[in-house]
Amino acid sequence: MNRSLIRTLGVSIAAAAILSGCETIRPALGMKPAAGTAAAPGTAPGKSAAGASPTAQPMPPILSAEQMGLKEGIELYNKGSFNDAIKRLAAPDVAAGSKAAQLQGLKYTAFSYCVTSRQTLCRQSFEKAFKLDPAFDLAPGEHGHPLWGPVFARAKKGAK
């Protein structure tokens, strides 16, 4: 063999030996990653190529401003902070968002108005929802609520 071929072969073997500890090169060489390491490219999230449990928790999905605003508004409603929920759900990121986000925001705004004894504003929120989507409806368990059920029924009747 000539010297240049031997030198190239030696450098290649040395590089492979050095990189064999690198987790990104192991799958490329057909080697299994060491136990407890991150998943190799192409494997299912939350699993390593060897099927071991993940060492890190997966990142939660990133929410858009609209989704975050809607989530925050509903959380405020669920905590009983109805006035804060009304303000949050009226913010531009929700109120000018997608049709689905607007409908959810209007529904929880109406609920918030109803539970704080503001029936006219409750009805107006439902009416806005019907203008946005004439097929707007509540979930089956929401229809019979003693505070907003009758207000919703009147708004629906008026929307026809």
Tab-separated table of C-alpha atoms in Angstrom:
chain	number	residue	atom	x	y	z
A	1	MET	CA	0.000	0.000	0.000
A	2	ASN	CA	1.144	3.489	-0.553
A	3	ARG	CA	1.725	5.898	2.287
A	4	SER	CA	-1.161	8.264	1.474
A	5	LEU	CA	-3.705	5.414	1.556
A	6	ILE	CA	-2.336	4.148	4.890
A	7	ARG	CA	-2.430	7.668	6.335
A	8	THR	CA	-6.039	8.219	5.153
A	9	LEU	CA	-7.091	4.845	6.540
A	10	GLY	CA	-5.400	5.608	9.878
A	11	VAL	CA	-7.084	9.021	10.147
A	12	SER	CA	-10.467	7.459	9.302
A	13	ILE	CA	-10.065	4.764	11.963
A	14	ALA	CA	-8.984	7.356	14.550
A	15	ALA	CA	-11.954	9.592	13.705
A	16	ALA	CA	-14.360	6.645	13.967
A	17	ALA	CA	-12.897	5.680	17.339
A	18	ILE	CA	-13.199	9.234	18.644
A	19	LEU	CA	-16.732	9.681	17.343
A	20	SER	CA	-17.959	6.278	18.485
A	21	GLY	CA	-18.859	7.812	21.846
A	22	CYS	CA	-20.951	10.482	20.181
A	23	GLU	CA	-24.648	9.557	20.327
A	24	THR	CA	-25.396	11.159	16.987
A	25	ILE	CA	-22.937	8.938	15.148
A	26	ARG	CA	-23.947	5.660	16.818
A	27	PRO	CA	-27.228	5.201	14.899
A	28	ALA	CA	-25.489	6.123	11.646
A	29	LEU	CA	-23.001	3.333	12.275
A	30	GLY	CA	-25.782	0.888	13.153
A	31	MET	CA	-24.891	0.936	16.845
A	32	LYS	CA	-27.460	1.082	19.661
A	33	PRO	CA	-27.298	4.175	21.871
A	34	ALA	CA	-26.181	3.672	25.439
A	35	ALA	CA	-28.981	3.003	27.955
A	36	GLY	CA	-30.685	6.127	29.308
A	37	THR	CA	-29.733	8.381	26.408
A	38	ALA	CA	-31.989	10.539	24.318
A	39	ALA	CA	-33.920	9.089	21.423
A	40	ALA	CA	-32.106	8.598	18.182
A	41	PRO	CA	-33.420	10.409	15.124
A	42	GLY	CA	-36.287	8.495	13.572
A	43	THR	CA	-37.446	6.831	16.802
A	44	ALA	CA	-40.746	7.537	18.505
A	45	PRO	CA	-40.772	10.500	20.887
A	46	GLY	CA	-40.320	9.468	24.498
A	47	LYS	CA	-38.404	6.302	23.607
A	48	SER	CA	-34.764	5.752	22.856
A	49	ALA	CA	-33.728	3.506	20.007
A	50	ALA	CA	-33.167	0.718	22.538
A	51	GLY	CA	-36.722	1.195	23.922
A	52	ALA	CA	-35.551	2.559	27.279
A	53	SER	CA	-37.571	5.135	29.196
A	54	PRO	CA	-36.805	8.740	28.315
A	55	THR	CA	-34.507	10.722	30.557
A	56	ALA	CA	-36.215	14.067	29.917
A	57	GLN	CA	-39.873	15.042	29.820
A	58	PRO	CA	-41.199	16.017	26.381
A	59	MET	CA	-41.797	19.703	25.842
A	60	PRO	CA	-45.454	20.775	26.047
A	61	PRO	CA	-46.915	22.005	22.775
A	62	ILE	CA	-46.411	25.671	22.075
A	63	LEU	CA	-49.725	27.517	22.092
A	64	SER	CA	-50.557	30.422	19.815
A	65	ALA	CA	-51.503	33.747	21.387
A	66	GLU	CA	-55.141	32.975	20.577
A	67	GLN	CA	-55.009	29.536	22.215
A	68	MET	CA	-53.157	30.906	25.237
A	69	GLY	CA	-55.667	33.730	25.665
A	70	LEU	CA	-58.598	31.344	25.440
A	71	LYS	CA	-56.963	28.926	27.874
A	72	GLU	CA	-56.236	31.718	30.361
A	73	GLY	CA	-59.783	33.078	30.096
A	74	ILE	CA	-61.348	29.664	30.699
A	75	GLU	CA	-59.005	29.051	33.642
A	76	LEU	CA	-60.083	32.367	35.171
A	77	TYR	CA	-63.722	31.363	34.691
A	78	ASN	CA	-63.082	27.966	36.300
A	79	LYS	CA	-61.426	29.676	39.289
A	80	GLY	CA	-64.466	31.908	39.764
A	81	SER	CA	-62.728	35.093	38.581
A	82	PHE	CA	-65.615	35.945	36.269
A	83	ASN	CA	-64.825	39.634	35.698
A	84	ASP	CA	-61.201	38.800	34.891
A	85	ALA	CA	-62.392	36.032	32.564
A	86	ILE	CA	-64.656	38.495	30.737
A	87	LYS	CA	-61.740	40.924	30.297
A	88	ARG	CA	-59.336	38.204	29.148
A	89	LEU	CA	-61.782	36.688	26.667
A	90	ALA	CA	-62.524	40.147	25.214
A	91	ALA	CA	-58.833	40.776	24.482
A	92	PRO	CA	-57.933	41.043	20.775
A	93	ASP	CA	-55.990	37.765	20.683
A	94	VAL	CA	-59.242	35.872	21.397
A	95	ALA	CA	-61.946	38.276	20.204
A	96	ALA	CA	-60.310	38.696	16.787
A	97	GLY	CA	-59.054	35.117	16.562
A	98	SER	CA	-60.428	32.174	14.646
A	99	LYS	CA	-64.155	31.541	14.516
A	100	ALA	CA	-63.808	28.593	16.906
A	101	ALA	CA	-61.856	30.690	19.432
A	102	GLN	CA	-64.360	33.526	19.197
A	103	LEU	CA	-67.264	31.134	19.797
A	104	GLN	CA	-65.586	29.575	22.838
A	105	GLY	CA	-64.721	33.024	24.149
A	106	LEU	CA	-68.285	34.267	23.680
A	107	LYS	CA	-69.701	31.177	25.373
A	108	TYR	CA	-67.555	31.581	28.485
A	109	THR	CA	-68.162	35.329	28.452
A	110	ALA	CA	-71.904	34.658	28.432
A	111	PHE	CA	-71.530	32.136	31.247
A	112	SER	CA	-69.537	34.696	33.256
A	113	TYR	CA	-72.177	37.362	32.751
A	114	CYS	CA	-74.969	34.970	33.708
A	115	VAL	CA	-73.340	33.806	36.938
A	116	THR	CA	-72.757	37.432	37.946
A	117	SER	CA	-76.452	38.298	37.394
A	118	ARG	CA	-75.926	40.331	34.215
A	119	GLN	CA	-78.593	38.618	32.104
A	120	THR	CA	-78.727	41.243	29.346
A	121	LEU	CA	-74.978	41.025	28.707
A	122	CYS	CA	-75.220	37.236	28.911
A	123	ARG	CA	-77.938	37.195	26.233
A	124	GLN	CA	-75.993	39.657	24.067
A	125	SER	CA	-72.922	37.408	24.198
A	126	PHE	CA	-75.013	34.446	23.050
A	127	GLU	CA	-76.547	36.615	20.298
A	128	LYS	CA	-73.048	37.551	19.066
A	129	ALA	CA	-72.211	33.846	18.941
A	130	PHE	CA	-75.339	33.150	16.857
A	131	LYS	CA	-74.429	35.976	14.450
A	132	LEU	CA	-70.985	34.463	14.055
A	133	ASP	CA	-72.371	30.933	13.619
A	134	PRO	CA	-76.134	30.311	13.365
A	135	ALA	CA	-75.482	26.650	14.273
A	136	PHE	CA	-73.790	27.612	17.561
A	137	ASP	CA	-74.917	25.377	20.406
A	138	LEU	CA	-74.012	24.426	23.932
A	139	ALA	CA	-72.826	21.007	25.035
A	140	PRO	CA	-75.650	18.731	26.240
A	141	GLY	CA	-74.737	19.214	29.901
A	142	GLU	CA	-74.694	23.007	29.521
A	143	HIS	CA	-78.257	23.391	28.193
A	144	GLY	CA	-80.021	22.704	31.472
A	145	HIS	CA	-78.007	25.085	33.623
A	146	PRO	CA	-80.415	27.179	35.720
A	147	LEU	CA	-78.570	30.456	35.117
A	148	TRP	CA	-77.639	30.461	31.451
A	149	GLY	CA	-79.904	27.723	30.052
A	150	PRO	CA	-83.024	29.936	29.835
A	151	VAL	CA	-80.994	32.918	28.568
A	152	PHE	CA	-79.431	30.756	25.859
A	153	ALA	CA	-82.871	29.446	24.829
A	154	ARG	CA	-84.220	33.027	24.467
A	155	ALA	CA	-81.176	34.117	22.467
A	156	LYS	CA	-81.477	31.080	20.202
A	157	LYS	CA	-85.181	31.711	19.651
A	158	GLY	CA	-84.453	35.347	18.784
A	159	ALA	CA	-81.702	34.350	16.345
A	160	LYS	CA	-84.093	32.347	14.140
